[in-house]
C-alpha positions as CSV (number, residue, x, y, z in Angstrom):
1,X,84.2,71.1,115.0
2,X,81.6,72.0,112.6
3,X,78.6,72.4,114.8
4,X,78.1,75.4,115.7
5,X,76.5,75.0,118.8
6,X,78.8,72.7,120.3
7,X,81.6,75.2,119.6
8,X,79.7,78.1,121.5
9,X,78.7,75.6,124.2
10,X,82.2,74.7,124.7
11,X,83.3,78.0,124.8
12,X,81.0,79.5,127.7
13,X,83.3,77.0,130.1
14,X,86.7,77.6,129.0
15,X,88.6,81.0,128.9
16,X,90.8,80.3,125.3
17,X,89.9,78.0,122.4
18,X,92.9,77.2,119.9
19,X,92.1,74.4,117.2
20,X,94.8,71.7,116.1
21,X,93.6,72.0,112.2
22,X,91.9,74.7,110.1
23,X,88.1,72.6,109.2
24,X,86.5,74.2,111.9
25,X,83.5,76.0,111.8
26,X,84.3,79.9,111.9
27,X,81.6,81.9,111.5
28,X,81.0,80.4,115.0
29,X,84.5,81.1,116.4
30,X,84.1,84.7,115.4
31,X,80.2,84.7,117.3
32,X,83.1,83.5,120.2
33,X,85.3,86.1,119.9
34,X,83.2,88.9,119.7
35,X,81.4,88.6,122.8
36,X,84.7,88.6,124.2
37,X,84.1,86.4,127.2
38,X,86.4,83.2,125.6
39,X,89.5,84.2,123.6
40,X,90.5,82.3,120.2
41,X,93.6,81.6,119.3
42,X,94.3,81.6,116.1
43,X,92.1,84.6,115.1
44,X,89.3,83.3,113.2
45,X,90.1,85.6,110.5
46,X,93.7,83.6,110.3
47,X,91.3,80.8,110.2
48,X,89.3,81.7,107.3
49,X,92.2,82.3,105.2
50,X,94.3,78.9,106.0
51,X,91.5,77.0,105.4
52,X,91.2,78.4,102.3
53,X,93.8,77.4,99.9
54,X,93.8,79.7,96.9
55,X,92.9,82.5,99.2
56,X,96.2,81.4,101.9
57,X,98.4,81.6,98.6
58,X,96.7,85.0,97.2
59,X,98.0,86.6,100.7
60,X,101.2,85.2,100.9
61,X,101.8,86.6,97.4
62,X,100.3,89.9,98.5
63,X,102.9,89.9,101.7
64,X,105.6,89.0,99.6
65,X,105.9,85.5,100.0
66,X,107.5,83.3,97.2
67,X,104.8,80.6,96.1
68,X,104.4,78.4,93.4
69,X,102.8,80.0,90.4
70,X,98.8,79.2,90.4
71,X,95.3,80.2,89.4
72,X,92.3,79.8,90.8
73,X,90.7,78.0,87.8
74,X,86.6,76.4,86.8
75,X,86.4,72.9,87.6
76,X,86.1,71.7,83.8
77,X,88.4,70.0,80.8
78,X,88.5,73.8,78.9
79,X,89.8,76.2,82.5
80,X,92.4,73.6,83.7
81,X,94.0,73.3,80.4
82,X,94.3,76.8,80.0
83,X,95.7,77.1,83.2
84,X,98.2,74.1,81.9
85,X,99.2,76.2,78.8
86,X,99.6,79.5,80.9
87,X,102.3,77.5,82.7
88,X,104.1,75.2,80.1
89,X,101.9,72.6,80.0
90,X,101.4,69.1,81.8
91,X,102.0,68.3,84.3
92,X,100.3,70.5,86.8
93,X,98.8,70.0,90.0
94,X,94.9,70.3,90.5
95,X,94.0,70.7,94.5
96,X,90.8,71.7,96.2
97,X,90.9,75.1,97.5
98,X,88.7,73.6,100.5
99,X,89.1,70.8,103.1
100,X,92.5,69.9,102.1
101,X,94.7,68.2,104.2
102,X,98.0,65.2,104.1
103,X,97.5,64.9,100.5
104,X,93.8,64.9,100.5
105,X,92.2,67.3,97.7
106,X,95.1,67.5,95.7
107,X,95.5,65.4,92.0
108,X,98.7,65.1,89.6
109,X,97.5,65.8,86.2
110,X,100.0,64.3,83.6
111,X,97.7,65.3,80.4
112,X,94.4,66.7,79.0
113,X,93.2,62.8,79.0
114,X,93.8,63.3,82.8
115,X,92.0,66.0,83.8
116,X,88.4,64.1,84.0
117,X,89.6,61.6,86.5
118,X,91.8,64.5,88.3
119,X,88.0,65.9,89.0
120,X,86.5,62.9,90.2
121,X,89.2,61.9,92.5
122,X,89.0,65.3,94.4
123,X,85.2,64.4,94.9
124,X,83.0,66.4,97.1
125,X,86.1,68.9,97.6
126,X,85.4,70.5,94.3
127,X,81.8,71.5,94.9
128,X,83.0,72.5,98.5
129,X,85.0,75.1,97.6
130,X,86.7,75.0,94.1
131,X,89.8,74.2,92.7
132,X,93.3,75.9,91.5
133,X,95.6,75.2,89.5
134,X,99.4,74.9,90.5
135,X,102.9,74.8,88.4
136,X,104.6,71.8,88.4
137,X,107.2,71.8,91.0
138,X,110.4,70.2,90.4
139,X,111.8,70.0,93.9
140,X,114.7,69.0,95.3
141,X,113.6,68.3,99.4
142,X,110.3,69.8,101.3
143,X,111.1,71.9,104.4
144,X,109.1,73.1,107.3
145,X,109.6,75.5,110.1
146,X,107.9,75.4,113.3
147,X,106.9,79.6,114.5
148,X,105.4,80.0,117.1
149,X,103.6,83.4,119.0
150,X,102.6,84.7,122.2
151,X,99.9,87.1,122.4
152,X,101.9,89.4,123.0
153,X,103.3,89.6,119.1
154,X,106.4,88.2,120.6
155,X,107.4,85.4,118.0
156,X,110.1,82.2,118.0
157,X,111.1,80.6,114.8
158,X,112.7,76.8,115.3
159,X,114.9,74.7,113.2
160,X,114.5,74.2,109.6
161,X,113.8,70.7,109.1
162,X,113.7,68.1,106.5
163,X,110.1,66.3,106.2
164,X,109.3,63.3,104.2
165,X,106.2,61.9,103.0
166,X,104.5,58.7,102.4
167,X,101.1,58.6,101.0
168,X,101.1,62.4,101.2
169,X,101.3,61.8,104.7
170,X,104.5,63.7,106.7
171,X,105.9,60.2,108.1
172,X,109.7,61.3,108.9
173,X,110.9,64.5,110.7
174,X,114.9,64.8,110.1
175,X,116.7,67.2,112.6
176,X,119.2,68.5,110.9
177,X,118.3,67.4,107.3
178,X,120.1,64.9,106.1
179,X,121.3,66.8,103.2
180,X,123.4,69.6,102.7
181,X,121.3,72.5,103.1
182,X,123.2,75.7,102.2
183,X,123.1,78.5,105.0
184,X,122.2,80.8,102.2
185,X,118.9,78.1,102.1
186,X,118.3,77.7,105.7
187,X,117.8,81.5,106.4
188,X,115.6,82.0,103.1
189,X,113.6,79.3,105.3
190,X,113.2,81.2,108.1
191,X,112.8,84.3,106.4
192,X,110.2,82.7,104.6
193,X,108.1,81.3,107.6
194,X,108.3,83.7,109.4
195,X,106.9,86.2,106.7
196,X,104.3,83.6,106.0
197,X,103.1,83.9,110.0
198,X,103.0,87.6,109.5
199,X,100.2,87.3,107.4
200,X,97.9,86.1,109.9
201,X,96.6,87.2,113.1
202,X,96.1,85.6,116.4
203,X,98.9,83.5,118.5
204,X,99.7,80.1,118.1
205,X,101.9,77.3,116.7
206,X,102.6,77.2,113.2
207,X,103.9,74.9,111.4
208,X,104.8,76.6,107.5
209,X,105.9,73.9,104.7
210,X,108.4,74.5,102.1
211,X,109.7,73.4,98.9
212,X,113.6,73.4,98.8
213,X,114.0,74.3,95.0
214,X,118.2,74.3,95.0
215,X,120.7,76.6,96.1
216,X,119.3,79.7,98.5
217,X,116.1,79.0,96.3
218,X,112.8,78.2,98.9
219,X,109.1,78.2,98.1
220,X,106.5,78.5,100.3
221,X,104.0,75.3,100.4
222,X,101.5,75.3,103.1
223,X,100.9,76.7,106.7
C-alpha cells in the first residue's frame, strides 16, 4: 500500500480504487486522481486527514464535532506533563498521531514516572508522526455508526451499535446495545457520525467510533 509504484500500476487496470484502512501511500493516490483516468474513493485528501490523528480531531473540532479535549504535544517528560496539568492531571492518554490502529500507538499514562515508558512503548510511531495528548475519558460504553455515501453526496446512516474491545481490538458487535441507550443518546450518535463524515470528501463506507459519556452525552472517538 506504500509503494508508490505498485499503487499507480494498479491503477492503470482498474477504473476505482477505494482502500479498506487509511496507511496508504497518498501522495500517490492523488498522482491517481489527477490524471483522472482511475477514480479514488475516499478522496485522498479524506485520506490524509484520517490518517492523521491530531489533524482528524483538529477538523472535527473545526466542523463542530464534540471530541475529547487534546493537544498536540513534544514527545518529552516536560510537554506531556503540561499537557497533564492543562487537563487535571494523570491519567491521560498519549497516542501517536501516525500509523495508529486497534489500540496500536496509543499509551495510558497513570503518572509523571510513566511517561518515559509511555514513549517507548509507542516506538517508531513517535518519530513517524508525533504524539497528542488526550483527557482522560471516563466512559460509560463505546459506540459506532456505520455511514455510508454514494458519489453522488447521497448518504445512509445505520444503527448505532454497541462495540466491545479486547486487547484494543473491536471483538463484539451488539445490535441493539445491550444497554439502555436513551433515544436522546442514539440520535446525538447519528448526529454525530454523520457530521463527522461531512468533514471529508470522497464516497465510501465509514465506520465513526464513539464514546457514550451518560445521558444524551456522545463524543466522537475515531473514523
Amino acid at each position: 500500500f506504500m509503494d508508490r509504484e505498485a499503487v499507480i500500476d494498479l491503477a492503470k487496470d482498474h477504473d476505482v480504487l477505494t482502500v479498506e484502512i487509511e496507511h496508504v501511500n497518498v501522495d500517490a493516490l492523488e498522482e491517481v486522481a489527477k490524471e483522472g483516468k482511475c477514480a479514488v474513493h475516499p478522496a485522498p485528501s479524506a485520506l490524509r486527514i484520517i490518517s492523521d490523528k491530531a489533524l482528524q480531531k483538529d477538523v472535527m473540532v473545526k466542523r463542530g464535532v464534540p471530541v475529547v479535549d487534546f493537544c498536540v504535544v513534544e514527545p518529552n517528560q516536560a510537554s506531556i506533563e503540561a499537557a497533564a496539568a492543562k487537563f487535571g492531571g494523570f491519567p491521560v492518554m498519549l497516542k501517536s498521531r501516525k500509523m495508529a490502529y486497534d489500540g496500536k500507538g496509543n499509551a495510558v499514562v497513570e503518572s509523571a514516572e510513566g511517561v518515559a515508558e509511555a514513549l517507548r512503548s509507542l516506538g517508531a510511531a513517535v518519530a513517524k508522526g508525533g504524539v497528542y495528548v488526550e483527557r482522560w475519558a471516563p466512559f460509560k460504553a463505546e459506540l459506532a455508526c456505520i455511514v455510508a455515501r454514494n458519489t453522488l453526496g447521497e448518504v445512509a446512516c445505520y444503527d448505532v451499535v454497541e462495540t466491545r474491545q479486547a486487547d484494543n481490538i473491536c471483538r463484539i458487535v451488539v445490535v441493539p446495545p445491550s444497554f439502555d441507550l436513551p433515544e436522546e443518546a442514539k440520535a446525538e450518535a447519528v448526529r454525530v457520525a454523520r457530521a463527522a463524515v461531512s468533514a471529508v470528501e470522497g464516497a465510501g463506507v465509514f465506520a465513526v467510533e464513539m464514546f457514550w459519556m451518560g445521558g444524551s452525552k456522545v463524543r466522537w472517538r475515531l473514523a
